[in-house]
Amino acid sequence: MSCVFHGLHMSKTMTLQLSAAEIAKQAREASHIMQSATAQQKTKALNAIYHALLKHKLDILAANELDLKAARAEVEAGKLSSSLVKRLDLSSGGGDKYISMAAGVLDVDKLEDPTGKITYAKKLDENLELYRVSCPIGVLLIIFEARPEVVVQISALAIKSGNVVILKGGKEAHYSNAKLFEVLQAALATTSLPKDAVQLVESREDINALLSMDRYIDLVIPRGSKQLVQFIQGNTRIPVLGHADGICTVYVDKSADISKSIHVIVDSKTNYPAACNAAETLLIHASAVPRLLYPIATALLSSNVTLHCDSTSYTFLTATPTQQITSALQRNKIVVAGPDAYDTEFLDLDIAVKIVDNFQDAIIHINCHGSKHTEVIITEDKDAAEIFMNSVDAAGVYWNASSRFADGFRYGFGAEIGVSTNKTHARGPVGLEGLVIYKYRLFGDGQGAGDFGTDKKAYLHSDIVGNEKYFMAD
């Protein structure tokens, strides 16, 4: 299958002629240059990409239409969901989506450069000064869903943080990804940064090969299903940043305010049910059940949420059912929770409901069944909130606020490359700061470690404050 538009020939096999090993090697070589890229070089590169996206808009949308045509046929055949077509479409919103994609590159450029930041500075001796300085990680392998705009977003974040990125998008966005990759590399070729700072692979075989190349690749970031993330984690020695599940819980404590409870719970569940930061479990303190369970259940049912109830909550709701509860029971919108309900990421308008006897039981349940993503407590008791936030093991712990706030844009990061439940250098929504590590710079004047010790010189270990004499910033 092939097509021609605006003088450009594209075929199903046009994008990649190199092997996975050659791509990885090129990426590593490019990373050596990117390590020392200045803020000015990055800005020029990002601006070149922005203008290239505007210049080649028609070509990119023509490629996108090829993907949309194929996806619509798959939807008609019952092989794809219609929501995937919406995610694929770069021309949706009357073209606003494309404009936003391009403008997002400039938004990333406006963010503070995360590299070259001094996080530790000590004077070990006269003319012997130590600095801990943020620097790029190196080569990133990022696997993501069939959303072509992610090619641009991730590439911009990688360039801004001084990293090289190897991209693998969903196969449904094949033509869109290929064309965007071509445009991005061509734009970089007009700058002083290496065009190989952005790479693209297309097959699962490529990914399988790259997962063994820890010599060239420093970090893998999988964005996708639980199965994908677990496969990556189990098949590579390369560090993996990501999360397999988003089982987020809202706990309603005994002192919870009714209006806050309803608003936070409904928003956490219904604002975007398919997101990893949507609530999947609702815990309610036993003493709050008579006051809160009916109004909370009513609000969720009014939003078309199905309640998967434990025996206590089911019995309470069905003992003296209102007309709405009776209707919900008849429509199977209130059901008895299955054995796996509290370990399920529904990603839909479903929520598992459980009554807990006390505050400590809620914490135990969350630490046992949660996915360490985002957990919420609704309470008017400040001390209870503090204990909850200290005791719950999660990347995000919230007091009287929706779990849907767990997002890099909402955190003010400017952009997000993914969400991590790891306990490594980055946790929670990962923005630019999660794409850097650090190195130690020691500036001396001929000293040796043997010069220090008993009956010799003593280390000063004094803080360095102000303008650092030796640090060579951009």
Short mmCIF file of C-alpha atoms in Angstrom, two decimals:
data_model
loop_
_atom_site.label_atom_id
_atom_site.label_comp_id
_atom_site.label_asym_id
_atom_site.label_seq_id
_atom_site.Cartn_x
_atom_site.Cartn_y
_atom_site.Cartn_z
CA MET A 1 0.00 0.00 0.00
CA SER A 2 1.34 3.44 -0.87
CA CYS A 3 0.10 6.95 -1.49
CA VAL A 4 1.33 10.28 -2.78
CA PHE A 5 0.51 13.71 -1.39
CA HIS A 6 2.12 17.13 -1.78
CA GLY A 7 4.98 15.58 -3.72
CA LEU A 8 5.92 13.22 -0.90
CA HIS A 9 5.87 9.48 -1.39
CA MET A 10 5.04 7.43 1.66
CA SER A 11 4.93 3.67 1.89
CA LYS A 12 4.20 1.28 4.71
CA THR A 13 7.91 0.59 5.04
CA MET A 14 9.35 4.02 4.34
CA THR A 15 10.24 5.22 7.81
CA LEU A 16 12.92 2.90 8.97
CA GLN A 17 15.74 1.20 7.14
CA LEU A 18 18.06 0.85 10.13
CA SER A 19 18.15 -2.06 12.54
CA ALA A 20 17.21 -1.56 16.19
CA ALA A 21 20.88 -1.92 17.14
CA GLU A 22 21.92 0.79 14.66
CA ILE A 23 19.21 3.12 15.93
CA ALA A 24 20.28 2.58 19.54
CA LYS A 25 23.91 3.21 18.67
CA GLN A 26 23.03 6.42 16.81
CA ALA A 27 20.97 7.52 19.80
CA ARG A 28 23.90 6.97 22.16
CA GLU A 29 26.23 8.95 19.91
CA ALA A 30 23.70 11.78 19.75
CA SER A 31 23.39 11.76 23.54
CA HIS A 32 27.08 12.58 23.87
CA ILE A 33 26.38 15.83 22.03
CA MET A 34 23.11 16.53 23.83
CA GLN A 35 24.82 16.24 27.22
CA SER A 36 26.51 19.58 26.62
CA ALA A 37 23.70 21.30 24.70
CA THR A 38 23.17 24.87 25.86
CA ALA A 39 19.84 26.48 26.65
CA GLN A 40 20.21 28.62 23.53
CA GLN A 41 20.75 25.57 21.31
CA LYS A 42 17.68 23.89 22.76
CA THR A 43 15.57 26.98 22.19
CA LYS A 44 16.66 27.20 18.56
CA ALA A 45 15.87 23.53 18.04
CA LEU A 46 12.41 23.78 19.60
CA ASN A 47 11.59 26.87 17.56
CA ALA A 48 12.74 25.09 14.41
CA ILE A 49 10.38 22.21 15.23
CA TYR A 50 7.49 24.60 15.86
CA HIS A 51 7.91 26.34 12.51
CA ALA A 52 8.36 23.01 10.72
CA LEU A 53 5.07 21.77 12.16
CA LEU A 54 3.31 24.85 10.81
CA LYS A 55 5.00 24.58 7.42
CA HIS A 56 4.20 20.89 6.94
CA LYS A 57 0.73 20.93 8.47
CA LEU A 58 -1.03 19.72 5.31
CA ASP A 59 1.43 16.86 4.81
CA ILE A 60 1.05 15.77 8.42
CA LEU A 61 -2.74 15.92 8.32
CA ALA A 62 -2.75 13.96 5.06
CA ALA A 63 -0.72 11.23 6.75
CA ASN A 64 -3.06 11.39 9.71
CA GLU A 65 -6.03 10.89 7.40
CA LEU A 66 -4.53 7.61 6.20
CA ASP A 67 -4.48 6.38 9.79
CA LEU A 68 -8.01 7.64 10.41
CA LYS A 69 -9.32 5.90 7.30
CA ALA A 70 -7.81 2.58 8.39
CA ALA A 71 -9.03 3.04 11.97
CA ARG A 72 -12.61 3.82 10.91
CA ALA A 73 -12.66 0.61 8.88
CA GLU A 74 -11.48 -1.29 11.95
CA VAL A 75 -14.22 0.33 14.05
CA GLU A 76 -16.87 -0.71 11.50
CA ALA A 77 -15.50 -4.25 11.65
CA GLY A 78 -15.78 -4.19 15.42
CA LYS A 79 -12.03 -4.48 15.95
CA LEU A 80 -11.36 -1.02 17.41
CA SER A 81 -13.22 1.35 19.71
CA SER A 82 -14.52 4.65 18.38
CA SER A 83 -12.65 6.45 21.17
CA LEU A 84 -9.36 5.43 19.54
CA VAL A 85 -10.34 7.25 16.36
CA LYS A 86 -10.90 10.39 18.39
CA ARG A 87 -7.46 10.09 19.97
CA LEU A 88 -5.90 9.56 16.55
CA ASP A 89 -7.47 12.61 14.92
CA LEU A 90 -5.06 15.56 14.75
CA SER A 91 -7.61 17.79 13.00
CA SER A 92 -10.33 17.53 15.65
CA GLY A 93 -11.79 20.60 17.28
CA GLY A 94 -11.75 22.48 14.01
CA GLY A 95 -7.97 22.25 13.89
CA ASP A 96 -7.48 23.34 17.50
CA LYS A 97 -5.80 20.06 18.40
CA TYR A 98 -3.10 20.55 15.78
CA ILE A 99 -2.56 24.15 16.80
CA SER A 100 -2.28 23.11 20.43
CA MET A 101 0.21 20.40 19.51
CA ALA A 102 2.46 22.89 17.75
CA ALA A 103 2.04 25.59 20.40
CA GLY A 104 2.95 23.05 23.06
CA VAL A 105 6.51 23.00 21.70
CA LEU A 106 6.88 26.69 22.50
CA ASP A 107 5.28 26.13 25.90
CA VAL A 108 7.97 23.56 26.68
CA ASP A 109 10.65 25.98 25.52
CA LYS A 110 9.36 28.56 28.03
CA LEU A 111 9.89 26.17 30.92
CA GLU A 112 13.01 26.53 33.03
CA ASP A 113 15.90 24.41 31.80
CA PRO A 114 16.21 21.53 34.29
CA THR A 115 19.89 20.91 33.56
CA GLY A 116 22.84 22.67 35.15
CA LYS A 117 21.07 23.18 38.49
CA ILE A 118 23.31 23.01 41.55
CA THR A 119 21.68 20.98 44.32
CA TYR A 120 24.71 20.57 46.61
CA ALA A 121 27.86 22.67 47.02
CA LYS A 122 30.63 22.06 49.55
CA LYS A 123 34.09 23.49 50.05
CA LEU A 124 36.22 20.49 50.99
CA ASP A 125 39.41 22.49 51.29
CA GLU A 126 40.90 25.68 49.94
CA ASN A 127 40.67 25.41 46.14
CA LEU A 128 38.83 22.08 46.41
CA GLU A 129 35.13 22.55 45.73
CA LEU A 130 32.42 19.97 45.10
CA TYR A 131 29.15 20.56 43.23
CA ARG A 132 26.21 18.26 42.52
CA VAL A 133 24.74 19.39 39.21
CA SER A 134 21.65 18.19 37.34
CA CYS A 135 22.30 16.65 33.92
CA PRO A 136 20.40 14.66 31.25
CA ILE A 137 19.74 10.97 31.83
CA GLY A 138 20.93 10.11 28.31
CA VAL A 139 18.89 7.87 26.00
CA LEU A 140 15.19 7.30 26.69
CA LEU A 141 13.06 4.58 25.11
CA ILE A 142 9.43 5.66 25.33
CA ILE A 143 6.54 3.42 24.31
CA PHE A 144 3.17 5.12 24.07
CA GLU A 145 -0.41 4.79 22.92
CA ALA A 146 -1.86 5.60 19.48
CA ARG A 147 -1.85 9.38 19.98
CA PRO A 148 0.34 11.01 17.34
CA GLU A 149 0.64 14.34 19.15
CA VAL A 150 2.64 12.49 21.82
CA VAL A 151 5.51 12.21 19.29
CA VAL A 152 5.83 15.99 19.41
CA GLN A 153 5.22 16.40 23.13
CA ILE A 154 7.78 13.81 24.20
CA SER A 155 10.36 14.95 21.66
CA ALA A 156 10.08 18.51 22.94
CA LEU A 157 10.49 17.40 26.55
CA ALA A 158 13.47 15.24 25.66
CA ILE A 159 15.22 18.05 23.81
CA LYS A 160 14.52 20.58 26.57
CA SER A 161 16.04 18.23 29.15
CA GLY A 162 19.04 17.42 26.95
CA ASN A 163 18.05 13.81 26.34
CA VAL A 164 17.79 11.64 23.24
CA VAL A 165 14.56 9.74 22.72
CA ILE A 166 13.66 6.57 20.83
CA LEU A 167 9.90 6.55 20.22
CA LYS A 168 7.51 3.65 19.69
CA GLY A 169 3.89 4.66 19.14
CA GLY A 170 0.74 2.63 18.65
CA LYS A 171 0.57 0.92 15.26
CA GLU A 172 -2.77 2.61 14.52
CA ALA A 173 -0.87 5.92 14.19
CA HIS A 174 1.77 4.51 11.81
CA TYR A 175 1.57 7.13 9.05
CA SER A 176 1.10 10.06 11.43
CA ASN A 177 4.06 9.05 13.58
CA ALA A 178 6.26 8.46 10.55
CA LYS A 179 5.51 11.85 9.04
CA LEU A 180 5.93 13.70 12.34
CA PHE A 181 9.24 11.92 12.88
CA GLU A 182 10.40 12.95 9.41
CA VAL A 183 9.46 16.58 10.03
CA LEU A 184 11.11 16.66 13.46
CA GLN A 185 14.38 15.15 12.21
CA ALA A 186 14.47 17.53 9.26
CA ALA A 187 13.94 20.49 11.60
CA LEU A 188 16.73 19.34 13.91
CA ALA A 189 19.04 18.95 10.91
CA THR A 190 18.83 22.73 10.42
CA THR A 191 20.18 23.34 13.94
CA SER A 192 23.41 22.63 15.80
CA LEU A 193 21.82 19.71 17.66
CA PRO A 194 21.93 16.18 16.18
CA LYS A 195 18.89 15.09 14.19
CA ASP A 196 19.31 11.64 15.76
CA ALA A 197 18.23 13.15 19.09
CA VAL A 198 14.78 11.89 18.01
CA GLN A 199 14.45 8.32 16.74
CA LEU A 200 11.46 6.15 15.82
CA VAL A 201 10.92 2.39 15.80
CA GLU A 202 7.75 0.69 14.62
CA SER A 203 7.63 -3.00 15.43
CA ARG A 204 7.39 -5.16 18.51
CA GLU A 205 10.50 -6.93 17.30
CA ASP A 206 12.36 -3.64 17.49
CA ILE A 207 11.20 -3.14 21.07
CA ASN A 208 12.20 -6.65 22.06
CA ALA A 209 15.65 -6.02 20.62
CA LEU A 210 16.03 -2.61 22.26
CA LEU A 211 15.08 -3.95 25.69
CA SER A 212 18.33 -5.91 25.71
CA MET A 213 20.48 -2.89 24.84
CA ASP A 214 21.29 -1.51 28.27
CA ARG A 215 24.66 -0.52 26.81
CA TYR A 216 22.93 2.21 24.80
CA ILE A 217 19.60 2.91 26.53
CA ASP A 218 19.40 4.43 30.01
CA LEU A 219 15.68 4.46 30.82
CA VAL A 220 12.48 2.91 29.47
CA ILE A 221 9.16 4.70 29.95
CA PRO A 222 6.15 2.59 28.91
CA ARG A 223 2.81 4.39 28.64
CA GLY A 224 -0.04 1.99 28.12
CA SER A 225 -1.80 -1.04 29.50
CA LYS A 226 -0.92 -2.96 32.63
CA GLN A 227 0.10 -5.88 30.44
CA LEU A 228 2.51 -3.71 28.45
CA VAL A 229 4.16 -2.22 31.53
CA GLN A 230 4.53 -5.61 33.22
CA PHE A 231 5.99 -7.11 30.04
CA ILE A 232 8.57 -4.33 29.82
CA GLN A 233 9.45 -4.62 33.50
CA GLY A 234 9.93 -8.36 33.19
CA ASN A 235 12.00 -8.33 30.02
CA THR A 236 14.75 -5.77 30.46
CA ARG A 237 17.72 -4.90 32.66
CA ILE A 238 17.21 -1.23 31.79
CA PRO A 239 15.54 0.81 34.55
CA VAL A 240 11.80 1.24 33.89
CA LEU A 241 9.85 4.33 34.93
CA GLY A 242 6.10 3.87 34.95
CA HIS A 243 3.09 2.35 36.61
CA ALA A 244 1.20 -0.87 35.91
CA ASP A 245 -2.09 0.11 37.57
CA GLY A 246 -3.97 3.19 38.65
CA ILE A 247 -6.07 1.83 41.51
CA CYS A 248 -6.81 5.09 43.31
CA THR A 249 -8.92 5.18 46.46
CA VAL A 250 -11.05 7.87 48.09
CA TYR A 251 -11.50 7.34 51.84
CA VAL A 252 -14.38 9.15 53.57
CA ASP A 253 -13.50 9.63 57.23
CA LYS A 254 -16.03 9.94 60.04
CA SER A 255 -15.81 13.75 60.14
CA ALA A 256 -16.12 14.26 56.38
CA ASP A 257 -18.21 17.15 55.13
CA ILE A 258 -21.10 15.93 52.97
CA SER A 259 -20.83 18.49 50.18
CA LYS A 260 -17.03 18.10 49.92
CA SER A 261 -17.42 14.33 49.89
CA ILE A 262 -19.93 14.28 47.06
CA HIS A 263 -18.03 16.74 44.88
CA VAL A 264 -14.60 15.14 45.37
CA ILE A 265 -15.86 11.58 44.89
CA VAL A 266 -17.96 12.29 41.80
CA ASP A 267 -15.15 14.28 40.19
CA SER A 268 -12.56 11.62 41.06
CA LYS A 269 -14.68 8.94 39.40
CA THR A 270 -16.44 10.67 36.51
CA ASN A 271 -14.21 13.53 35.31
CA TYR A 272 -12.39 11.06 33.04
CA PRO A 273 -13.03 7.45 34.10
CA ALA A 274 -10.47 5.95 31.71
CA ALA A 275 -7.56 7.89 33.23
CA CYS A 276 -5.07 6.26 35.56
CA ASN A 277 -5.82 8.91 38.21
CA ALA A 278 -9.56 8.19 38.34
CA ALA A 279 -10.91 6.74 41.60
CA GLU A 280 -11.59 2.99 41.50
CA THR A 281 -12.35 2.32 45.18
CA LEU A 282 -14.48 4.16 47.74
CA LEU A 283 -13.93 3.47 51.45
CA ILE A 284 -16.33 4.88 54.05
CA HIS A 285 -15.83 4.92 57.82
CA ALA A 286 -18.54 2.82 59.48
CA SER A 287 -19.69 5.65 61.75
CA ALA A 288 -20.22 7.91 58.72
CA VAL A 289 -22.42 5.42 56.83
CA PRO A 290 -25.83 6.55 58.22
CA ARG A 291 -25.06 10.17 57.36
CA LEU A 292 -23.15 9.85 54.09
CA LEU A 293 -23.68 6.59 52.21
CA TYR A 294 -27.10 7.39 50.76
CA PRO A 295 -26.22 10.88 49.44
CA ILE A 296 -22.88 9.69 48.05
CA ALA A 297 -24.46 6.66 46.38
CA THR A 298 -27.26 8.82 44.97
CA ALA A 299 -24.78 11.28 43.48
CA LEU A 300 -22.73 8.49 41.88
CA LEU A 301 -25.82 6.75 40.50
CA SER A 302 -27.00 10.07 39.06
CA SER A 303 -23.70 10.13 37.16
CA ASN A 304 -24.38 6.61 35.84
CA VAL A 305 -21.73 4.97 38.01
CA THR A 306 -22.16 1.29 38.89
CA LEU A 307 -21.53 0.54 42.57
CA HIS A 308 -19.74 -2.73 43.40
CA CYS A 309 -20.63 -3.00 47.09
CA ASP A 310 -19.31 -5.09 49.93
CA SER A 311 -21.96 -6.88 52.02
CA THR A 312 -22.21 -4.05 54.59
CA SER A 313 -22.81 -1.25 52.10
CA TYR A 314 -25.10 -3.43 49.95
CA THR A 315 -27.22 -4.37 52.95
CA PHE A 316 -27.49 -0.75 54.09
CA LEU A 317 -28.52 0.55 50.66
CA THR A 318 -31.09 -2.19 50.07
CA ALA A 319 -32.62 -2.24 53.56
CA THR A 320 -34.89 0.77 52.97
CA PRO A 321 -34.27 1.65 49.32
CA THR A 322 -35.33 4.94 47.82
CA GLN A 323 -36.98 4.97 44.41
CA GLN A 324 -33.63 5.74 42.80
CA ILE A 325 -31.91 2.89 44.67
CA THR A 326 -34.69 0.48 43.64
CA SER A 327 -34.32 1.53 40.02
CA ALA A 328 -30.54 1.14 40.23
CA LEU A 329 -30.91 -2.37 41.64
CA GLN A 330 -33.23 -3.31 38.80
CA ARG A 331 -30.71 -2.02 36.26
CA ASN A 332 -27.77 -3.76 37.97
CA LYS A 333 -26.19 -0.42 38.85
CA ILE A 334 -25.78 -1.67 42.43
CA VAL A 335 -24.17 -5.10 42.59
CA VAL A 336 -22.34 -7.24 45.10
CA ALA A 337 -18.59 -6.79 44.71
CA GLY A 338 -16.72 -9.70 43.22
CA PRO A 339 -13.61 -11.19 44.86
CA ASP A 340 -11.27 -9.03 42.76
CA ALA A 341 -13.23 -5.78 42.90
CA TYR A 342 -10.77 -4.01 45.20
CA ASP A 343 -7.82 -4.95 42.99
CA THR A 344 -9.50 -3.88 39.75
CA GLU A 345 -8.73 -0.84 37.63
CA PHE A 346 -12.17 -0.45 36.05
CA LEU A 347 -11.28 2.48 33.75
CA ASP A 348 -15.01 3.01 33.37
CA LEU A 349 -18.03 4.25 35.29
CA ASP A 350 -17.64 1.61 38.01
CA ILE A 351 -16.42 1.91 41.58
CA ALA A 352 -15.82 -0.63 44.34
CA VAL A 353 -17.40 0.39 47.66
CA LYS A 354 -16.34 -0.86 51.09
CA ILE A 355 -17.17 0.07 54.67
CA VAL A 356 -14.20 0.06 57.06
CA ASP A 357 -14.52 -0.17 60.82
CA ASN A 358 -11.95 2.46 61.60
CA PHE A 359 -9.36 4.87 60.27
CA GLN A 360 -6.49 2.40 60.58
CA ASP A 361 -8.36 -0.22 58.55
CA ALA A 362 -8.66 2.27 55.70
CA ILE A 363 -4.90 2.80 55.65
CA ILE A 364 -4.26 -0.95 55.80
CA HIS A 365 -6.68 -1.55 52.90
CA ILE A 366 -5.07 1.12 50.73
CA ASN A 367 -1.52 -0.07 51.40
CA CYS A 368 -2.61 -3.62 50.61
CA HIS A 369 -4.81 -3.08 47.54
CA GLY A 370 -3.70 0.30 46.15
CA SER A 371 -1.21 0.73 43.32
CA LYS A 372 0.83 3.50 45.00
CA HIS A 373 -0.53 6.05 42.53
CA THR A 374 -2.86 8.57 44.23
CA GLU A 375 -4.95 8.23 47.39
CA VAL A 376 -7.47 10.67 48.88
CA ILE A 377 -8.87 11.29 52.35
CA ILE A 378 -11.97 13.41 52.93
CA THR A 379 -12.07 14.65 56.51
CA GLU A 380 -12.41 17.77 58.64
CA ASP A 381 -9.89 16.34 61.11
CA LYS A 382 -6.49 17.87 60.38
CA ASP A 383 -4.65 15.33 62.55
CA ALA A 384 -6.33 12.41 60.76
CA ALA A 385 -5.38 13.92 57.40
CA GLU A 386 -1.76 14.28 58.50
CA ILE A 387 -1.55 10.69 59.73
CA PHE A 388 -3.15 9.46 56.49
CA MET A 389 -0.74 11.41 54.31
CA ASN A 390 2.25 10.13 56.29
CA SER A 391 1.09 6.51 56.52
CA VAL A 392 -0.25 5.81 53.03
CA ASP A 393 2.39 4.56 50.61
CA ALA A 394 1.61 6.37 47.36
CA ALA A 395 3.12 8.89 44.96
CA GLY A 396 0.26 11.30 45.73
CA VAL A 397 -1.71 11.68 48.96
CA TYR A 398 -4.52 14.28 48.94
CA TRP A 399 -6.72 15.88 51.57
CA ASN A 400 -10.19 16.98 50.44
CA ALA A 401 -9.22 17.12 46.76
CA SER A 402 -9.99 15.00 43.70
CA SER A 403 -7.58 12.28 42.62
CA ARG A 404 -7.79 13.74 39.12
CA PHE A 405 -5.34 16.47 40.14
CA ALA A 406 -2.54 13.90 39.73
CA ASP A 407 -1.34 15.32 36.43
CA GLY A 408 1.81 17.11 35.33
CA PHE A 409 -0.04 20.02 33.73
CA ARG A 410 -2.23 20.53 36.80
CA TYR A 411 0.86 20.38 39.00
CA GLY A 412 2.33 23.24 36.99
CA PHE A 413 5.05 21.15 35.35
CA GLY A 414 4.03 22.51 31.97
CA ALA A 415 3.93 19.03 30.47
CA GLU A 416 4.02 15.41 31.56
CA ILE A 417 5.93 12.50 30.11
CA GLY A 418 4.17 9.89 32.22
CA VAL A 419 3.29 8.83 35.76
CA SER A 420 5.61 6.83 37.96
CA THR A 421 4.83 4.74 41.02
CA ASN A 422 8.52 3.84 41.30
CA LYS A 423 10.63 4.74 44.29
CA THR A 424 13.59 5.92 42.27
CA HIS A 425 14.56 9.40 41.13
CA ALA A 426 11.05 10.33 39.91
CA ARG A 427 7.62 9.60 41.41
CA GLY A 428 4.10 10.67 40.51
CA PRO A 429 3.50 12.81 37.43
CA VAL A 430 6.86 13.18 35.71
CA GLY A 431 7.77 16.46 34.08
CA LEU A 432 11.12 17.84 33.03
CA GLU A 433 12.69 17.38 36.45
CA GLY A 434 12.08 13.64 36.15
CA LEU A 435 14.18 13.53 32.98
CA VAL A 436 17.40 14.63 34.65
CA ILE A 437 19.80 12.96 37.03
CA TYR A 438 22.96 14.50 38.45
CA LYS A 439 26.71 14.30 38.40
CA TYR A 440 29.33 15.49 40.87
CA ARG A 441 31.84 18.09 39.73
CA LEU A 442 34.98 18.46 41.80
CA PHE A 443 37.30 21.41 41.14
CA GLY A 444 40.76 21.06 42.65
CA ASP A 445 44.28 22.35 42.47
CA GLY A 446 46.46 19.24 42.56
CA GLN A 447 45.16 17.73 45.85
CA GLY A 448 45.25 14.00 46.66
CA ALA A 449 43.02 12.02 49.02
CA GLY A 450 46.13 11.02 50.97
CA ASP A 451 46.67 14.65 51.93
CA PHE A 452 43.81 14.37 54.44
CA GLY A 453 43.45 12.36 57.65
CA THR A 454 44.93 11.97 61.13
CA ASP A 455 47.87 14.31 61.67
CA LYS A 456 47.20 15.71 58.20
CA LYS A 457 44.86 18.25 56.76
CA ALA A 458 41.19 18.20 57.89
CA TYR A 459 38.30 18.62 55.50
CA LEU A 460 36.47 21.94 55.77
CA HIS A 461 33.07 20.69 54.51
CA SER A 462 31.71 24.22 54.53
CA ASP A 463 28.73 25.32 52.46
CA ILE A 464 29.38 27.32 49.31
CA VAL A 465 26.97 30.22 49.08
CA GLY A 466 26.47 32.68 46.27
CA ASN A 467 28.11 32.69 42.86
CA GLU A 468 30.18 29.56 42.46
CA LYS A 469 33.69 30.39 41.37
CA TYR A 470 34.36 27.33 39.26
CA PHE A 471 30.97 26.23 38.01
CA MET A 472 30.81 26.52 34.24
CA ALA A 473 27.17 27.20 33.43
CA ASP A 474 25.71 27.77 29.97
#
